[in-house]
Amino acid sequence: MTVFYTALMALVPDAECIFIDNKIGGAVATGLGEEVLKTVGSFLVVELMRQGKSPQEACEAAVKRIVSSNSQKNKFQVAYIAMNKNGDVGSYSIE
């Protein structure tokens, strides 16, 4: 299992967060890094794929989790891209 997060000590306006599990697949996020990190979004996408969701369904669920818990959702952007070990892909963003 490989985990890689890039973040700064200050605001993270456009950080990439990558999570890869060699048995399941991987996901990457971009956008407002604080929102991605609050929900451990890339990890969430991979865990949802582990539970049987497609990469597309997992990306949509991760974005919906951020949107449902944030009243400022129209003031920032978050997007996910995921691929499972079979090569199926999915992506989703706030806008």
Short mmCIF file of N, CA, C and O in Angstrom, two decimals:
data_model
loop_
_atom_site.label_atom_id
_atom_site.label_comp_id
_atom_site.label_asym_id
_atom_site.label_seq_id
_atom_site.Cartn_x
_atom_site.Cartn_y
_atom_site.Cartn_z
N MET A 1 0.84 -1.17 0.00
CA MET A 1 0.00 0.00 0.00
C MET A 1 0.89 1.24 0.00
O MET A 1 1.82 1.33 0.77
N THR A 2 0.60 2.17 -0.89
CA THR A 2 1.39 3.38 -1.00
C THR A 2 0.51 4.59 -0.74
O THR A 2 -0.58 4.68 -1.28
N VAL A 3 0.97 5.51 0.07
CA VAL A 3 0.24 6.73 0.35
C VAL A 3 1.16 7.90 0.09
O VAL A 3 2.30 7.90 0.52
N PHE A 4 0.67 8.91 -0.63
CA PHE A 4 1.47 10.09 -0.90
C PHE A 4 0.59 11.32 -0.80
O PHE A 4 -0.39 11.43 -1.50
N TYR A 5 0.90 12.20 0.11
CA TYR A 5 0.18 13.45 0.23
C TYR A 5 1.16 14.60 0.09
O TYR A 5 2.22 14.59 0.69
N THR A 6 0.80 15.60 -0.70
CA THR A 6 1.59 16.82 -0.74
C THR A 6 0.75 17.91 -0.13
O THR A 6 -0.41 18.08 -0.47
N ALA A 7 1.30 18.63 0.82
CA ALA A 7 0.57 19.70 1.47
C ALA A 7 1.56 20.68 2.07
O ALA A 7 2.71 20.35 2.34
N LEU A 8 1.11 21.90 2.26
CA LEU A 8 1.91 22.93 2.90
C LEU A 8 1.35 23.20 4.28
O LEU A 8 0.21 22.89 4.57
N MET A 9 2.15 23.86 5.13
CA MET A 9 1.68 24.18 6.47
C MET A 9 0.61 25.28 6.42
O MET A 9 -0.21 25.38 7.31
N ALA A 10 0.59 26.11 5.40
CA ALA A 10 -0.41 27.17 5.27
C ALA A 10 -1.58 26.65 4.45
O ALA A 10 -1.81 25.46 4.38
N LEU A 11 -2.28 27.54 3.81
CA LEU A 11 -3.39 27.13 2.95
C LEU A 11 -2.88 26.27 1.81
O LEU A 11 -1.79 26.45 1.30
N VAL A 12 -3.70 25.33 1.39
CA VAL A 12 -3.34 24.42 0.31
C VAL A 12 -4.36 24.64 -0.80
O VAL A 12 -5.29 23.87 -0.94
N PRO A 13 -4.22 25.70 -1.60
CA PRO A 13 -5.26 26.03 -2.57
C PRO A 13 -5.41 25.04 -3.71
O PRO A 13 -6.47 24.92 -4.27
N ASP A 14 -4.38 24.34 -4.09
CA ASP A 14 -4.48 23.41 -5.21
C ASP A 14 -3.51 22.25 -4.98
O ASP A 14 -2.50 22.12 -5.65
N ALA A 15 -3.83 21.42 -4.02
CA ALA A 15 -2.94 20.31 -3.66
C ALA A 15 -3.42 19.02 -4.29
O ALA A 15 -4.60 18.80 -4.48
N GLU A 16 -2.48 18.16 -4.64
CA GLU A 16 -2.82 16.84 -5.12
C GLU A 16 -2.73 15.87 -3.94
O GLU A 16 -1.78 15.91 -3.19
N CYS A 17 -3.72 15.04 -3.83
CA CYS A 17 -3.72 14.01 -2.80
C CYS A 17 -3.92 12.68 -3.51
O CYS A 17 -4.94 12.48 -4.16
N ILE A 18 -2.97 11.80 -3.36
CA ILE A 18 -2.97 10.53 -4.08
C ILE A 18 -3.01 9.39 -3.07
O ILE A 18 -2.28 9.41 -2.08
N PHE A 19 -3.86 8.40 -3.33
CA PHE A 19 -3.87 7.19 -2.52
C PHE A 19 -3.94 6.00 -3.47
O PHE A 19 -4.79 5.96 -4.36
N ILE A 20 -3.05 5.04 -3.26
CA ILE A 20 -3.00 3.85 -4.11
C ILE A 20 -2.95 2.61 -3.24
O ILE A 20 -2.16 2.54 -2.31
N ASP A 21 -3.79 1.66 -3.56
CA ASP A 21 -3.73 0.33 -2.95
C ASP A 21 -3.57 -0.64 -4.12
O ASP A 21 -4.46 -0.73 -4.97
N ASN A 22 -2.45 -1.32 -4.18
CA ASN A 22 -2.14 -2.17 -5.33
C ASN A 22 -3.17 -3.28 -5.57
O ASN A 22 -3.25 -3.82 -6.67
N LYS A 23 -3.94 -3.64 -4.55
CA LYS A 23 -4.95 -4.69 -4.71
C LYS A 23 -6.28 -4.15 -5.24
O LYS A 23 -7.09 -4.91 -5.74
N ILE A 24 -6.50 -2.83 -5.10
CA ILE A 24 -7.79 -2.24 -5.46
C ILE A 24 -7.67 -1.27 -6.63
O ILE A 24 -8.36 -1.38 -7.62
N GLY A 25 -6.81 -0.28 -6.50
CA GLY A 25 -6.64 0.76 -7.50
C GLY A 25 -6.15 2.03 -6.83
O GLY A 25 -5.61 1.99 -5.72
N GLY A 26 -6.36 3.15 -7.47
CA GLY A 26 -5.87 4.40 -6.92
C GLY A 26 -6.79 5.55 -7.25
O GLY A 26 -7.65 5.46 -8.13
N ALA A 27 -6.59 6.65 -6.51
CA ALA A 27 -7.37 7.87 -6.73
C ALA A 27 -6.49 9.08 -6.49
O ALA A 27 -5.58 9.04 -5.66
N VAL A 28 -6.78 10.13 -7.22
CA VAL A 28 -6.08 11.40 -7.05
C VAL A 28 -7.13 12.50 -6.97
O VAL A 28 -8.17 12.43 -7.63
N ALA A 29 -6.85 13.50 -6.14
CA ALA A 29 -7.74 14.64 -5.99
C ALA A 29 -6.99 15.91 -6.28
O ALA A 29 -5.78 16.01 -6.06
N THR A 30 -7.71 16.90 -6.75
CA THR A 30 -7.15 18.24 -6.92
C THR A 30 -8.22 19.24 -6.56
O THR A 30 -9.40 18.93 -6.52
N GLY A 31 -7.78 20.43 -6.27
CA GLY A 31 -8.71 21.48 -5.85
C GLY A 31 -8.30 22.03 -4.51
O GLY A 31 -7.11 22.06 -4.19
N LEU A 32 -9.27 22.46 -3.73
CA LEU A 32 -9.00 23.03 -2.42
C LEU A 32 -8.56 21.91 -1.47
O LEU A 32 -9.37 21.12 -0.99
N GLY A 33 -7.27 21.85 -1.22
CA GLY A 33 -6.69 20.76 -0.47
C GLY A 33 -7.26 20.55 0.92
O GLY A 33 -7.38 19.42 1.39
N GLU A 34 -7.63 21.64 1.60
CA GLU A 34 -8.20 21.50 2.94
C GLU A 34 -9.46 20.65 2.92
O GLU A 34 -9.68 19.82 3.79
N GLU A 35 -10.30 20.85 1.91
CA GLU A 35 -11.54 20.08 1.82
C GLU A 35 -11.27 18.62 1.48
O GLU A 35 -11.94 17.73 1.99
N VAL A 36 -10.29 18.38 0.65
CA VAL A 36 -9.92 17.00 0.32
C VAL A 36 -9.38 16.30 1.57
O VAL A 36 -9.76 15.17 1.88
N LEU A 37 -8.50 16.97 2.29
CA LEU A 37 -7.87 16.36 3.46
C LEU A 37 -8.86 16.16 4.61
O LEU A 37 -8.75 15.18 5.34
N LYS A 38 -9.84 17.05 4.76
CA LYS A 38 -10.84 16.91 5.83
C LYS A 38 -11.61 15.60 5.71
O LYS A 38 -12.00 15.02 6.71
N THR A 39 -11.85 15.18 4.49
CA THR A 39 -12.62 13.95 4.27
C THR A 39 -11.74 12.76 3.90
O THR A 39 -12.27 11.70 3.60
N VAL A 40 -10.42 12.95 3.90
CA VAL A 40 -9.47 11.93 3.47
C VAL A 40 -9.98 11.34 2.15
O VAL A 40 -10.13 10.14 1.98
N GLY A 41 -10.24 12.26 1.22
CA GLY A 41 -10.99 11.94 0.02
C GLY A 41 -10.43 10.86 -0.88
O GLY A 41 -11.16 9.97 -1.31
N SER A 42 -9.14 10.91 -1.20
CA SER A 42 -8.58 9.89 -2.09
C SER A 42 -8.63 8.51 -1.45
O SER A 42 -8.91 7.51 -2.12
N PHE A 43 -8.39 8.46 -0.15
CA PHE A 43 -8.51 7.19 0.59
C PHE A 43 -9.96 6.72 0.53
O PHE A 43 -10.23 5.53 0.31
N LEU A 44 -10.91 7.65 0.72
CA LEU A 44 -12.33 7.29 0.68
C LEU A 44 -12.70 6.68 -0.67
O LEU A 44 -13.39 5.66 -0.72
N VAL A 45 -12.23 7.28 -1.74
CA VAL A 45 -12.55 6.75 -3.08
C VAL A 45 -12.06 5.31 -3.22
O VAL A 45 -12.80 4.43 -3.67
N VAL A 46 -10.84 5.04 -2.80
CA VAL A 46 -10.29 3.68 -2.90
C VAL A 46 -11.06 2.72 -1.99
O VAL A 46 -11.37 1.59 -2.38
N GLU A 47 -11.41 3.16 -0.80
CA GLU A 47 -12.18 2.30 0.10
C GLU A 47 -13.57 1.99 -0.46
O GLU A 47 -14.06 0.87 -0.32
N LEU A 48 -14.19 2.96 -1.10
CA LEU A 48 -15.49 2.70 -1.73
C LEU A 48 -15.35 1.71 -2.87
O LEU A 48 -16.23 0.86 -3.08
N MET A 49 -14.26 1.79 -3.62
CA MET A 49 -14.02 0.79 -4.67
C MET A 49 -13.80 -0.58 -4.04
O MET A 49 -14.26 -1.60 -4.57
N ARG A 50 -13.12 -0.63 -2.89
CA ARG A 50 -12.92 -1.90 -2.18
C ARG A 50 -14.26 -2.52 -1.80
O ARG A 50 -14.43 -3.74 -1.80
N GLN A 51 -15.24 -1.67 -1.50
CA GLN A 51 -16.57 -2.14 -1.11
C GLN A 51 -17.46 -2.47 -2.30
O GLN A 51 -18.62 -2.83 -2.13
N GLY A 52 -16.92 -2.34 -3.52
CA GLY A 52 -17.66 -2.77 -4.69
C GLY A 52 -18.16 -1.67 -5.61
O GLY A 52 -18.74 -1.96 -6.66
N LYS A 53 -17.97 -0.42 -5.24
CA LYS A 53 -18.40 0.66 -6.12
C LYS A 53 -17.44 0.78 -7.30
O LYS A 53 -16.26 0.47 -7.20
N SER A 54 -17.98 1.25 -8.42
CA SER A 54 -17.13 1.53 -9.58
C SER A 54 -16.31 2.78 -9.29
O SER A 54 -16.66 3.57 -8.39
N PRO A 55 -15.23 3.02 -10.03
CA PRO A 55 -14.49 4.26 -9.83
C PRO A 55 -15.37 5.50 -9.99
O PRO A 55 -15.23 6.47 -9.24
N GLN A 56 -16.29 5.47 -10.95
CA GLN A 56 -17.19 6.62 -11.15
C GLN A 56 -18.08 6.83 -9.92
O GLN A 56 -18.22 7.95 -9.43
N GLU A 57 -18.69 5.77 -9.44
CA GLU A 57 -19.57 5.88 -8.27
C GLU A 57 -18.79 6.36 -7.04
O GLU A 57 -19.30 7.16 -6.25
N ALA A 58 -17.57 5.87 -6.89
CA ALA A 58 -16.75 6.25 -5.74
C ALA A 58 -16.38 7.73 -5.78
O ALA A 58 -16.43 8.43 -4.77
N CYS A 59 -16.01 8.22 -6.96
CA CYS A 59 -15.67 9.65 -7.11
C CYS A 59 -16.88 10.52 -6.81
O CYS A 59 -16.77 11.54 -6.12
N GLU A 60 -18.03 10.13 -7.32
CA GLU A 60 -19.25 10.90 -7.08
C GLU A 60 -19.59 10.94 -5.60
O GLU A 60 -19.94 11.99 -5.06
N ALA A 61 -19.45 9.82 -4.91
CA ALA A 61 -19.75 9.76 -3.48
C ALA A 61 -18.80 10.65 -2.68
O ALA A 61 -19.23 11.32 -1.73
N ALA A 62 -17.53 10.68 -3.05
CA ALA A 62 -16.56 11.50 -2.33
C ALA A 62 -16.86 12.98 -2.50
O ALA A 62 -16.79 13.76 -1.53
N VAL A 63 -17.21 13.41 -3.71
CA VAL A 63 -17.56 14.81 -3.93
C VAL A 63 -18.84 15.15 -3.19
O VAL A 63 -18.94 16.21 -2.55
N LYS A 64 -19.82 14.28 -3.24
CA LYS A 64 -21.09 14.53 -2.54
C LYS A 64 -20.88 14.66 -1.03
O LYS A 64 -21.56 15.44 -0.36
N ARG A 65 -19.93 13.92 -0.48
CA ARG A 65 -19.63 14.04 0.95
C ARG A 65 -19.10 15.44 1.28
O ARG A 65 -19.48 16.04 2.27
N ILE A 66 -18.22 15.96 0.43
CA ILE A 66 -17.69 17.31 0.64
C ILE A 66 -18.81 18.35 0.50
O ILE A 66 -18.95 19.24 1.34
N VAL A 67 -19.61 18.23 -0.54
CA VAL A 67 -20.68 19.20 -0.79
C VAL A 67 -21.70 19.20 0.34
O VAL A 67 -22.14 20.26 0.78
N SER A 68 -22.06 18.03 0.83
CA SER A 68 -23.10 17.94 1.87
C SER A 68 -22.64 18.51 3.20
O SER A 68 -23.47 18.89 4.02
N SER A 69 -21.35 18.59 3.42
CA SER A 69 -20.86 19.08 4.72
C SER A 69 -20.27 20.48 4.64
O SER A 69 -19.62 20.91 5.58
N ASN A 70 -20.53 21.21 3.54
CA ASN A 70 -19.91 22.51 3.39
C ASN A 70 -20.89 23.51 2.79
O ASN A 70 -21.35 23.34 1.67
N SER A 71 -21.16 24.59 3.53
CA SER A 71 -22.07 25.63 3.05
C SER A 71 -21.41 26.55 2.02
O SER A 71 -22.09 27.32 1.36
N GLN A 72 -20.09 26.47 1.88
CA GLN A 72 -19.34 27.32 0.95
C GLN A 72 -19.03 26.59 -0.36
O GLN A 72 -18.12 26.98 -1.09
N LYS A 73 -19.78 25.55 -0.68
CA LYS A 73 -19.44 24.68 -1.81
C LYS A 73 -19.38 25.38 -3.17
O LYS A 73 -18.74 24.90 -4.08
N ASN A 74 -20.02 26.52 -3.29
CA ASN A 74 -19.98 27.23 -4.57
C ASN A 74 -18.78 28.18 -4.67
O ASN A 74 -18.64 28.89 -5.65
N LYS A 75 -17.89 28.15 -3.68
CA LYS A 75 -16.74 29.05 -3.66
C LYS A 75 -15.41 28.34 -3.84
O LYS A 75 -14.37 28.97 -3.73
N PHE A 76 -15.42 27.06 -4.09
CA PHE A 76 -14.18 26.32 -4.31
C PHE A 76 -14.43 25.13 -5.23
O PHE A 76 -15.57 24.79 -5.51
N GLN A 77 -13.35 24.50 -5.65
CA GLN A 77 -13.43 23.36 -6.56
C GLN A 77 -12.69 22.17 -5.97
O GLN A 77 -11.64 22.33 -5.35
N VAL A 78 -13.24 21.00 -6.15
CA VAL A 78 -12.59 19.73 -5.81
C VAL A 78 -12.95 18.75 -6.92
O VAL A 78 -14.09 18.72 -7.38
N ALA A 79 -11.97 17.95 -7.34
CA ALA A 79 -12.22 16.93 -8.36
C ALA A 79 -11.43 15.67 -8.02
O ALA A 79 -10.35 15.75 -7.43
N TYR A 80 -11.98 14.53 -8.40
CA TYR A 80 -11.32 13.24 -8.21
C TYR A 80 -11.22 12.51 -9.54
O TYR A 80 -12.12 12.61 -10.38
N ILE A 81 -10.15 11.76 -9.69
CA ILE A 81 -10.00 10.82 -10.80
C ILE A 81 -9.56 9.50 -10.17
O ILE A 81 -8.70 9.50 -9.29
N ALA A 82 -10.16 8.39 -10.59
CA ALA A 82 -9.82 7.09 -10.01
C ALA A 82 -9.72 6.02 -11.09
O ALA A 82 -10.34 6.13 -12.15
N MET A 83 -8.94 4.99 -10.78
CA MET A 83 -8.83 3.83 -11.66
C MET A 83 -8.72 2.59 -10.78
O MET A 83 -7.96 2.58 -9.81
N ASN A 84 -9.49 1.56 -11.12
CA ASN A 84 -9.36 0.32 -10.37
C ASN A 84 -8.34 -0.60 -11.05
O ASN A 84 -7.83 -0.29 -12.13
N LYS A 85 -8.06 -1.73 -10.43
CA LYS A 85 -7.01 -2.61 -10.96
C LYS A 85 -7.37 -3.23 -12.32
O LYS A 85 -6.51 -3.71 -13.02
N ASN A 86 -8.66 -3.17 -12.68
CA ASN A 86 -9.09 -3.70 -13.99
C ASN A 86 -8.98 -2.65 -15.09
O ASN A 86 -9.27 -2.95 -16.24
N GLY A 87 -8.59 -1.43 -14.73
CA GLY A 87 -8.47 -0.37 -15.73
C GLY A 87 -9.71 0.47 -15.92
O GLY A 87 -9.74 1.35 -16.78
N ASP A 88 -10.76 0.20 -15.15
CA ASP A 88 -11.98 1.03 -15.22
C ASP A 88 -11.65 2.37 -14.58
O ASP A 88 -10.99 2.43 -13.54
N VAL A 89 -12.15 3.46 -15.18
CA VAL A 89 -11.86 4.79 -14.67
C VAL A 89 -13.14 5.55 -14.33
O VAL A 89 -14.22 5.21 -14.82
N GLY A 90 -12.97 6.58 -13.50
CA GLY A 90 -14.08 7.45 -13.17
C GLY A 90 -13.54 8.80 -12.74
O GLY A 90 -12.38 8.91 -12.33
N SER A 91 -14.37 9.82 -12.86
CA SER A 91 -13.99 11.16 -12.41
C SER A 91 -15.24 11.94 -12.07
O SER A 91 -16.34 11.66 -12.58
N TYR A 92 -15.07 12.92 -11.19
CA TYR A 92 -16.20 13.75 -10.78
C TYR A 92 -15.66 14.99 -10.12
O TYR A 92 -14.61 14.95 -9.48
N SER A 93 -16.40 16.10 -10.27
CA SER A 93 -15.99 17.36 -9.65
C SER A 93 -17.22 18.12 -9.16
O SER A 93 -18.34 17.79 -9.53
N ILE A 94 -16.96 19.15 -8.36
CA ILE A 94 -18.08 19.97 -7.85
C ILE A 94 -18.78 20.67 -9.01
O ILE A 94 -20.00 20.70 -9.08
N GLU A 95 -18.03 21.25 -9.93
CA GLU A 95 -18.62 21.90 -11.10
C GLU A 95 -18.13 21.26 -12.37
O GLU A 95 -17.06 20.79 -12.47
#
